[in-house]
PDB file of C-alpha atoms in Angstrom:
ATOM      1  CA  UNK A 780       0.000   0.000   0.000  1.00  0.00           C
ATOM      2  CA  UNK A 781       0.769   3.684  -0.456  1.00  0.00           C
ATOM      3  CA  UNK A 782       1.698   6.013   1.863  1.00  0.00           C
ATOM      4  CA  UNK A 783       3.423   7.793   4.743  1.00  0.00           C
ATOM      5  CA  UNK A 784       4.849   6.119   7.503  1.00  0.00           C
ATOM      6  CA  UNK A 785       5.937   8.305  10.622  1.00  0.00           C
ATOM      7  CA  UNK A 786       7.851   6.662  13.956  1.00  0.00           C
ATOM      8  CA  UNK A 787       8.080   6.605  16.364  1.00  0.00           C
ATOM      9  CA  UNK A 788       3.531   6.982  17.399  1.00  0.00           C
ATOM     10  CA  UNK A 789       4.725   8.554  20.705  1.00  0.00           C
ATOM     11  CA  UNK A 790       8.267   9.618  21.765  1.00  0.00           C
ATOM     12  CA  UNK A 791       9.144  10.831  25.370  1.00  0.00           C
ATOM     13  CA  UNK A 792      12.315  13.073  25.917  1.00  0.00           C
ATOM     14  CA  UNK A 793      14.150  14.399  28.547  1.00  0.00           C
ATOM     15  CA  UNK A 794      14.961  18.198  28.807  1.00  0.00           C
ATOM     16  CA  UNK A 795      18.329  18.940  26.958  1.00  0.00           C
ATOM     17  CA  UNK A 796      17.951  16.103  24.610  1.00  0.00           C
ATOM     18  CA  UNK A 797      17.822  15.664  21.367  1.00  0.00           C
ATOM     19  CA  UNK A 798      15.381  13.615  18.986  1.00  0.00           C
ATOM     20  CA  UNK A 799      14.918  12.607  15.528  1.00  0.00           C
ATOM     21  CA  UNK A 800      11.224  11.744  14.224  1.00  0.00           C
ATOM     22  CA  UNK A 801      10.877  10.012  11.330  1.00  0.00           C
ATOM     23  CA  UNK A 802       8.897  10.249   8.227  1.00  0.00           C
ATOM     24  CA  UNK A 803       8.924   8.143   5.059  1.00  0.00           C
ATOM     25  CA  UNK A 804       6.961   7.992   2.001  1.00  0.00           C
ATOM     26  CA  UNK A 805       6.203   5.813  -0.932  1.00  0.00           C
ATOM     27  CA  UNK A 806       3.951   7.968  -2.729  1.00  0.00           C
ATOM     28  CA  UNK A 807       7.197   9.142  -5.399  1.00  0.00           C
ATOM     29  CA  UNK A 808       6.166  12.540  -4.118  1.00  0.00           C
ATOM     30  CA  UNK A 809       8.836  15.060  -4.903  1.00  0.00           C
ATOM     31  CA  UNK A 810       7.678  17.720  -1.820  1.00  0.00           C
ATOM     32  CA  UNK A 811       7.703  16.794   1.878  1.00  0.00           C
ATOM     33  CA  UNK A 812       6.860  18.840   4.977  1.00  0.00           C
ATOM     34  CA  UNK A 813       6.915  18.982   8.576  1.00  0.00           C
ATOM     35  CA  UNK A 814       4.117  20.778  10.533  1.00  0.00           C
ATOM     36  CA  UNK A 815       3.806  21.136  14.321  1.00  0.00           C
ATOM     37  CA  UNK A 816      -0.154  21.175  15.856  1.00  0.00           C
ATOM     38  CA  UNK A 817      -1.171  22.242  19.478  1.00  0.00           C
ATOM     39  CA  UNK A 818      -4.024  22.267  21.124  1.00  0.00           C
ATOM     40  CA  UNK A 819      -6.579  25.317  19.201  1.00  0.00           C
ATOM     41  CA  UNK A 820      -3.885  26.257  16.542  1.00  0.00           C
ATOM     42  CA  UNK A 821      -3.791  25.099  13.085  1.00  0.00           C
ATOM     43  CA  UNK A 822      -0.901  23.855  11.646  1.00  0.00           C
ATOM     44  CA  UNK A 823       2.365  25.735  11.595  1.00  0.00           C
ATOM     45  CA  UNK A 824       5.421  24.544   9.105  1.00  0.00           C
ATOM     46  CA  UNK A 825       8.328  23.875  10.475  1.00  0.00           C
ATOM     47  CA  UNK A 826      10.280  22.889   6.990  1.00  0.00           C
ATOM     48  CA  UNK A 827       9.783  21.289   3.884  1.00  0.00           C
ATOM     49  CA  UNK A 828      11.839  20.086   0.762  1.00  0.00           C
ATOM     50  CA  UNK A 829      11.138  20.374  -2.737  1.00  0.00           C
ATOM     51  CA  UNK A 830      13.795  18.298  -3.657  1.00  0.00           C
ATOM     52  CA  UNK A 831      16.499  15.600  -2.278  1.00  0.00           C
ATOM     53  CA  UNK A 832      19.378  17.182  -0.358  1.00  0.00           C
ATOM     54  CA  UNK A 833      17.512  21.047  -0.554  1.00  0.00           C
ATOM     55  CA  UNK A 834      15.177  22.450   1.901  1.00  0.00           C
ATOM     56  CA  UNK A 835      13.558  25.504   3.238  1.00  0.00           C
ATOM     57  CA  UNK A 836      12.678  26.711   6.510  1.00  0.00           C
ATOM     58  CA  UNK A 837       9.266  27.367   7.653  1.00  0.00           C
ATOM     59  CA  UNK A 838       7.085  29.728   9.955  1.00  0.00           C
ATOM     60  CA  UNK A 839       8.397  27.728  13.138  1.00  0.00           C
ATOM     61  CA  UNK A 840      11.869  26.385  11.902  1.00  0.00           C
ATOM     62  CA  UNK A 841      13.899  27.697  14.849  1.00  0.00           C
ATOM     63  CA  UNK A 842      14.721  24.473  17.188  1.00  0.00           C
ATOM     64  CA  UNK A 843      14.980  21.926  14.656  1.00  0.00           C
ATOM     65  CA  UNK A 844      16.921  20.709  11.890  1.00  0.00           C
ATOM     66  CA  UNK A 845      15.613  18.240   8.833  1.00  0.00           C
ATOM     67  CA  UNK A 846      17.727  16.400   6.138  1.00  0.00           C
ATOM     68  CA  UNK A 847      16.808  15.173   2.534  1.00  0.00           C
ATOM     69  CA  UNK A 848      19.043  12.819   1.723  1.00  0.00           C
ATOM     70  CA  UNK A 849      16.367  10.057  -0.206  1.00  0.00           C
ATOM     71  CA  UNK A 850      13.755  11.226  -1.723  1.00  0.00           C
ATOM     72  CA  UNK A 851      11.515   8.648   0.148  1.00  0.00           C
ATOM     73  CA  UNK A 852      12.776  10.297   3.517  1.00  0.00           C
ATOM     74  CA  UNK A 853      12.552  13.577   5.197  1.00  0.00           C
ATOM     75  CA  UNK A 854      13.509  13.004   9.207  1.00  0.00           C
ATOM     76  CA  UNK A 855      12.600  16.177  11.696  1.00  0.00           C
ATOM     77  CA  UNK A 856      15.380  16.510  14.443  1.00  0.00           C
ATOM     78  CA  UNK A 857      13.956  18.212  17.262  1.00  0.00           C
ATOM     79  CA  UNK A 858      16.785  19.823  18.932  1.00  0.00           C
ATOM     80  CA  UNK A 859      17.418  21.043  23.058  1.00  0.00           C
ATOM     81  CA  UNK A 860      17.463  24.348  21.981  1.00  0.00           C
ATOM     82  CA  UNK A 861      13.234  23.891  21.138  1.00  0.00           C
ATOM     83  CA  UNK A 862      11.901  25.350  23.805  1.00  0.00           C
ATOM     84  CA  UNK A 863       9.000  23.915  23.652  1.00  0.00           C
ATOM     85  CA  UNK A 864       8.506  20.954  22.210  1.00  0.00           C
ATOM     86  CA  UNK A 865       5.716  18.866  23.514  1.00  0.00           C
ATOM     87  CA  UNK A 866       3.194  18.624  20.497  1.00  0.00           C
ATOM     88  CA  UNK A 867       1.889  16.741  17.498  1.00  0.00           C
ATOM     89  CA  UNK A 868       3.741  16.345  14.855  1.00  0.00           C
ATOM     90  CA  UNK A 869       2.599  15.722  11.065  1.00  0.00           C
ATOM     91  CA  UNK A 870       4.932  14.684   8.470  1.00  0.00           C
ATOM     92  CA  UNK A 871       3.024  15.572   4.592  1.00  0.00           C
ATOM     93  CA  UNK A 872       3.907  15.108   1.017  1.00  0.00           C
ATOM     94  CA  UNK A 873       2.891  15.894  -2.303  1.00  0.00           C
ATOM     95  CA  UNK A 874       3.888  16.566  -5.688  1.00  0.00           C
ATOM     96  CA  UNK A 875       5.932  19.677  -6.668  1.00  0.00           C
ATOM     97  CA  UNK A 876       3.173  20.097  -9.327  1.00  0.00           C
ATOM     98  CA  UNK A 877       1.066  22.535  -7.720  1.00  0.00           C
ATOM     99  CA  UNK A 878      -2.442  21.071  -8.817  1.00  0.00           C
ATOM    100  CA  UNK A 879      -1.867  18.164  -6.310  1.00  0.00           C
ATOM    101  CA  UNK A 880      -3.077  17.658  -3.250  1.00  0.00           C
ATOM    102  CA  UNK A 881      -0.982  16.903   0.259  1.00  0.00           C
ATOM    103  CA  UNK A 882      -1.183  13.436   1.812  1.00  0.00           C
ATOM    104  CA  UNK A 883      -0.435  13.144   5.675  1.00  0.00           C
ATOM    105  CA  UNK A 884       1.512  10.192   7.661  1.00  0.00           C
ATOM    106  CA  UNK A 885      -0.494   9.612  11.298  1.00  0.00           C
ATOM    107  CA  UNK A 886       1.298  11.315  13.372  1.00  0.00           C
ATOM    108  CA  UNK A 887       3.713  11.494  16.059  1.00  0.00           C
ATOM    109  CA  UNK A 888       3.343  13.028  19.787  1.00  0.00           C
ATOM    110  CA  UNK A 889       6.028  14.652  21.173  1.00  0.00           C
ATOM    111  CA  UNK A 890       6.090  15.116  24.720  1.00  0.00           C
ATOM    112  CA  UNK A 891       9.341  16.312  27.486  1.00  0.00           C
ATOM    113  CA  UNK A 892       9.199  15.085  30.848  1.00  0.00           C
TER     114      UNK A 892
ATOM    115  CA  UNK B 329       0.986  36.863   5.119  1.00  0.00           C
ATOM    116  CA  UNK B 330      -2.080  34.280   4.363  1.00  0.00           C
ATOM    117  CA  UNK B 331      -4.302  34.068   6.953  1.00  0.00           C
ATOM    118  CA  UNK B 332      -7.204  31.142   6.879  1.00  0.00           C
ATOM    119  CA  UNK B 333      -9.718  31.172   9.307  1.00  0.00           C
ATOM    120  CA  UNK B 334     -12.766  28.346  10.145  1.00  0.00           C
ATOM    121  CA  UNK B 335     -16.033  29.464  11.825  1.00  0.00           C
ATOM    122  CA  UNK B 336     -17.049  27.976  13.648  1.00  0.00           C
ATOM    123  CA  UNK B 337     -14.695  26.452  15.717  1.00  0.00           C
ATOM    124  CA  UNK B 338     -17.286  23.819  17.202  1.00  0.00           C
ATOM    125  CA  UNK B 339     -20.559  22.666  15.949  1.00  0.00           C
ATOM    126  CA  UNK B 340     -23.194  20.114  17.383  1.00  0.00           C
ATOM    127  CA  UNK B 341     -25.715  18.626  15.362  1.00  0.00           C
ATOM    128  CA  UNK B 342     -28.317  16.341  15.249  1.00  0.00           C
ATOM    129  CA  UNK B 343     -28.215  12.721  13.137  1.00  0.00           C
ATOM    130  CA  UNK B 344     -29.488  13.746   9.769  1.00  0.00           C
ATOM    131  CA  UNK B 345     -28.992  17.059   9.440  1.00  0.00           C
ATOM    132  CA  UNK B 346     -27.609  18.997   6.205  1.00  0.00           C
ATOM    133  CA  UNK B 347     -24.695  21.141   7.929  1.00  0.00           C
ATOM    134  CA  UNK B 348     -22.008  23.811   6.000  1.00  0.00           C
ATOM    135  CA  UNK B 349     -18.738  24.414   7.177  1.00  0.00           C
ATOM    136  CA  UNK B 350     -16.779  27.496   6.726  1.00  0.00           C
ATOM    137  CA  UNK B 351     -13.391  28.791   5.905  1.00  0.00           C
ATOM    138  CA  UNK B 352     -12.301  32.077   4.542  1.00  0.00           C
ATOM    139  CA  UNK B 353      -8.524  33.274   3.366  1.00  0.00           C
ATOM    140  CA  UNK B 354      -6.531  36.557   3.077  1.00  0.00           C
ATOM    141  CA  UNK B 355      -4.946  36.107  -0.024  1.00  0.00           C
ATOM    142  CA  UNK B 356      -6.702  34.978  -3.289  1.00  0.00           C
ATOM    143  CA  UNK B 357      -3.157  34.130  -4.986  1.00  0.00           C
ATOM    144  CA  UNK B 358      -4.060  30.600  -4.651  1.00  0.00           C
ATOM    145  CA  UNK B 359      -3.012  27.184  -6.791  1.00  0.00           C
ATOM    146  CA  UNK B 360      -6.022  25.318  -4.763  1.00  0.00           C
ATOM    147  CA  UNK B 361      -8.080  24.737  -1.354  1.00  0.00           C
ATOM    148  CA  UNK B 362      -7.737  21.416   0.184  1.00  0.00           C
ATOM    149  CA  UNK B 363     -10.746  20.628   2.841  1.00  0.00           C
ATOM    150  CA  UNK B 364      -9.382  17.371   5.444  1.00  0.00           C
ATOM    151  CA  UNK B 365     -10.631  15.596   8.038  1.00  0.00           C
ATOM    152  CA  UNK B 366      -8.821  15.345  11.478  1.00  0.00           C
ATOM    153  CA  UNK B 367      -9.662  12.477  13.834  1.00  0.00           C
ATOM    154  CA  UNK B 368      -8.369  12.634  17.496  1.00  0.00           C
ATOM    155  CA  UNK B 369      -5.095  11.748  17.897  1.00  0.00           C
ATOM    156  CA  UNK B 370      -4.295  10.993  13.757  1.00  0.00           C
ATOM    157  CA  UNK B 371      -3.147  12.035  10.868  1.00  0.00           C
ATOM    158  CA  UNK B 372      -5.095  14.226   8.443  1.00  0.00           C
ATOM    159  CA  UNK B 373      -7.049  12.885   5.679  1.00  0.00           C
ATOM    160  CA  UNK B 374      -7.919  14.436   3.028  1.00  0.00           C
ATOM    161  CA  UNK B 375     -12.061  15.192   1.416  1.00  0.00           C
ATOM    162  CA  UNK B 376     -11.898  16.995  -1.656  1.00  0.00           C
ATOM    163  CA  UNK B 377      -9.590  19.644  -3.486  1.00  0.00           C
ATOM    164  CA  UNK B 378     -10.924  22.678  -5.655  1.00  0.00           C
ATOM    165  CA  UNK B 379      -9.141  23.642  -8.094  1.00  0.00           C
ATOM    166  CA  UNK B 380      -8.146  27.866  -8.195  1.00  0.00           C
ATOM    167  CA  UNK B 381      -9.967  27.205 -11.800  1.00  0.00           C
ATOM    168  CA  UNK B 382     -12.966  25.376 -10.094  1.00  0.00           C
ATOM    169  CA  UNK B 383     -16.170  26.402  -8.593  1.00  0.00           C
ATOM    170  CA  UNK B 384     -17.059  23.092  -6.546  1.00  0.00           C
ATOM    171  CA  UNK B 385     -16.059  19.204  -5.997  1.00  0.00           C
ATOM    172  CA  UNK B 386     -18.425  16.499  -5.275  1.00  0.00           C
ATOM    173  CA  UNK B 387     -17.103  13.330  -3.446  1.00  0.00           C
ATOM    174  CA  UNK B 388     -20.207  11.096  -2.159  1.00  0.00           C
ATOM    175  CA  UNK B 389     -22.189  13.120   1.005  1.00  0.00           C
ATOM    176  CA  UNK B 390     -19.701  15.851   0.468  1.00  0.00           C
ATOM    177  CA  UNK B 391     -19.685  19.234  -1.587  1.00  0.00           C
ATOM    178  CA  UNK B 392     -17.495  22.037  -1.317  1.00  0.00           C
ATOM    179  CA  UNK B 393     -17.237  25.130  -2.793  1.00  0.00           C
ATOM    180  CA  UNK B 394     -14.569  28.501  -3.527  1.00  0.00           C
ATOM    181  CA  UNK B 395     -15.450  31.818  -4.284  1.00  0.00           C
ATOM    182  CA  UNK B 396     -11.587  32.836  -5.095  1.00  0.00           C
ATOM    183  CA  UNK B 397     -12.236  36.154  -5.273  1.00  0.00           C
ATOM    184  CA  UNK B 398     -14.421  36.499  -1.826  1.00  0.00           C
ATOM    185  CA  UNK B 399     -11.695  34.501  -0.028  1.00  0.00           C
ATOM    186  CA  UNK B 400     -14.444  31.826   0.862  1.00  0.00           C
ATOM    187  CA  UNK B 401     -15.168  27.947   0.748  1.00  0.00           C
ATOM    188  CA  UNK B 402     -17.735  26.253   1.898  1.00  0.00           C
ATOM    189  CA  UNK B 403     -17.626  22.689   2.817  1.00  0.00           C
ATOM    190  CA  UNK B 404     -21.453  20.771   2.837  1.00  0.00           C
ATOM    191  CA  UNK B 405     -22.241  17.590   4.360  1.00  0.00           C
ATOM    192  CA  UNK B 406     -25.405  16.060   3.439  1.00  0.00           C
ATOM    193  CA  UNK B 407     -27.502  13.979   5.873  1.00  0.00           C
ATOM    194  CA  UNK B 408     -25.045  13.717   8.897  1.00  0.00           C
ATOM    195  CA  UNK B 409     -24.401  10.969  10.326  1.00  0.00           C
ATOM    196  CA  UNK B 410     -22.234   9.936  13.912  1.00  0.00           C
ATOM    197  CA  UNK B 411     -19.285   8.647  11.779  1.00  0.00           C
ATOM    198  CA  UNK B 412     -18.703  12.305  10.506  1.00  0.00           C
ATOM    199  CA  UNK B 413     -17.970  13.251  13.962  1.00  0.00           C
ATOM    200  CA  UNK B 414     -14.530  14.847  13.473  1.00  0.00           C
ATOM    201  CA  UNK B 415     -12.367  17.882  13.312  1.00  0.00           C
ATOM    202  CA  UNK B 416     -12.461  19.630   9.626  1.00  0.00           C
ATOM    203  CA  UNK B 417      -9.694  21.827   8.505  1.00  0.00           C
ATOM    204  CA  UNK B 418      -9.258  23.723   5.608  1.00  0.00           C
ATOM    205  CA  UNK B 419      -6.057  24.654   3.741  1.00  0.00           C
ATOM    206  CA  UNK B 420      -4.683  26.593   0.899  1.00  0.00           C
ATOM    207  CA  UNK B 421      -1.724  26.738  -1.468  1.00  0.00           C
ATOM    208  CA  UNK B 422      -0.569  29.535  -1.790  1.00  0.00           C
ATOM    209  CA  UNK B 423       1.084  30.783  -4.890  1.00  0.00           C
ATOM    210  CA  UNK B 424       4.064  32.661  -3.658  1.00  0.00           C
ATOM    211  CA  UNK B 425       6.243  29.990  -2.052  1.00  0.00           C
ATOM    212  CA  UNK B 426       4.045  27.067  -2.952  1.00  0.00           C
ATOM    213  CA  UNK B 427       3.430  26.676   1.456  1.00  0.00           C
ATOM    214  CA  UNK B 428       0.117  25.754   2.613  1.00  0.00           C
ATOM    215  CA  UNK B 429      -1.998  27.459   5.145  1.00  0.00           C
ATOM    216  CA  UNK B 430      -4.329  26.181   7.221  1.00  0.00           C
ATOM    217  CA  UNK B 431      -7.005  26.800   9.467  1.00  0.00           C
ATOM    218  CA  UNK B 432      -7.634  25.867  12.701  1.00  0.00           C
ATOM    219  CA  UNK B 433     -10.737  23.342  12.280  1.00  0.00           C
ATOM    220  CA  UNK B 434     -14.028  23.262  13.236  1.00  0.00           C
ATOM    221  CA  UNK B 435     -14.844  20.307  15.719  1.00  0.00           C
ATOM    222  CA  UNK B 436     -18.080  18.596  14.536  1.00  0.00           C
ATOM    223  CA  UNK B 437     -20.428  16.220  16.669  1.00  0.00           C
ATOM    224  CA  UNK B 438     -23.085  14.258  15.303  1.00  0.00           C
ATOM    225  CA  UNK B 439     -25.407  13.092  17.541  1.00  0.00           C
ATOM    226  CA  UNK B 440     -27.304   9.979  17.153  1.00  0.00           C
TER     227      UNK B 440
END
């Protein structure tokens, strides 16, 4: 089957850690994005890529780093210098061609203890 | 900056009833409008997209529409039922820097 895949579902950190979520794809989308939900917003970016090994930052990017390395994969590392990182996390992709539509993985929650 | 915004945030209905949900944008300089469905705790899935070209898209119990140059969609549900209890958000590409936008939902309960 098609999709997006995102790992860990849940993922507990400690304060000054880092962590990497992951997101893969096997839709031979060219675009991927990371957005960042809480509770009463919408979704905010936080990156995406276009294309392997080139990305751009988002609204939110400060805190976390991405890399495009396959085009199949696009993992978010959310870095100790996030201040606050406990939230839900959506991984998307889509087609560069801007008539198509944006699929979405399921989702990973983020939370420090 | 885009700004997309869904009223209203939360809506209870009854089993049966024809509902409309709303969402309204900034910035016409749009490629298309993408209506999804959020339930808790998952990923987003996603109901129709319209077109910038395109009045309206059908998909089964679902119709929505964009009025490009009002800023406005409209997303109809025919004859409601519990199942459609979810969050709905709209979203928009927009055409300088090919992001998307999105709203923040409107919460929808059915009730049987």
């Amino acid at each position: 089957d098609g999709g997006i895949t995102q790992s860990p579902k849940y993922l507990f950190r400690k304060e000054g850690q880092n962590v990497t979520l992951s997101c893969e794809q096997n839709l031979n989308h060219d675009a991927m994005y990371w957005y960042r939900q809480d509770p009463g917003q919408g979704l905010r970016l936080i990156y995406y890529s276009q294309i392997v090994n080139d990305f751009q930052k988002g609204d939110i990017a400060e805190g976390y780093s991405v890399s495009r390395e396959k085009k199949e994969s696009f993992p978010l590392t959310v870095t100790s210098a996030q201040k606050n990182p406990t939230a839900f996390y959506l991984c998307a992709s889509s087609f560069t061609n801007r008539d198509n539509e944006q699929f979405f993985g399921p989702g990973t929650r983020l939370t420090v203890l | 900056k885009q700004e997309v915004t869904q009223i209203p945030a939360a809506l209870s209905v009854p089993e049966g009833e024809n509902l409309v949900l709303n969402c309204s944008f900034t910035d016409s300089a749009i490629y298309n409008l993408q209506w999804f469905r959020q339930d808790p705790g998952k990923g987003l899935t996603s109901l129709l997209l319209i077109q910038s070209s395109q009045r309206e898209q059908t998909s089964g119990r679902l119709n929505a529409s964009l009025d490009k140059s009002s800023g406005r969609s409209t997303l109809y549900i025919a004859a409601s039922q519990p199942g459609d209890s979810a969050t709905y958000l709209c979203a928009v590409r927009q055409r300088t820097g090919n992001q998307f936008y999105f709203g923040t939902g409107t919460s929808l309960t059915v009730i049987p």
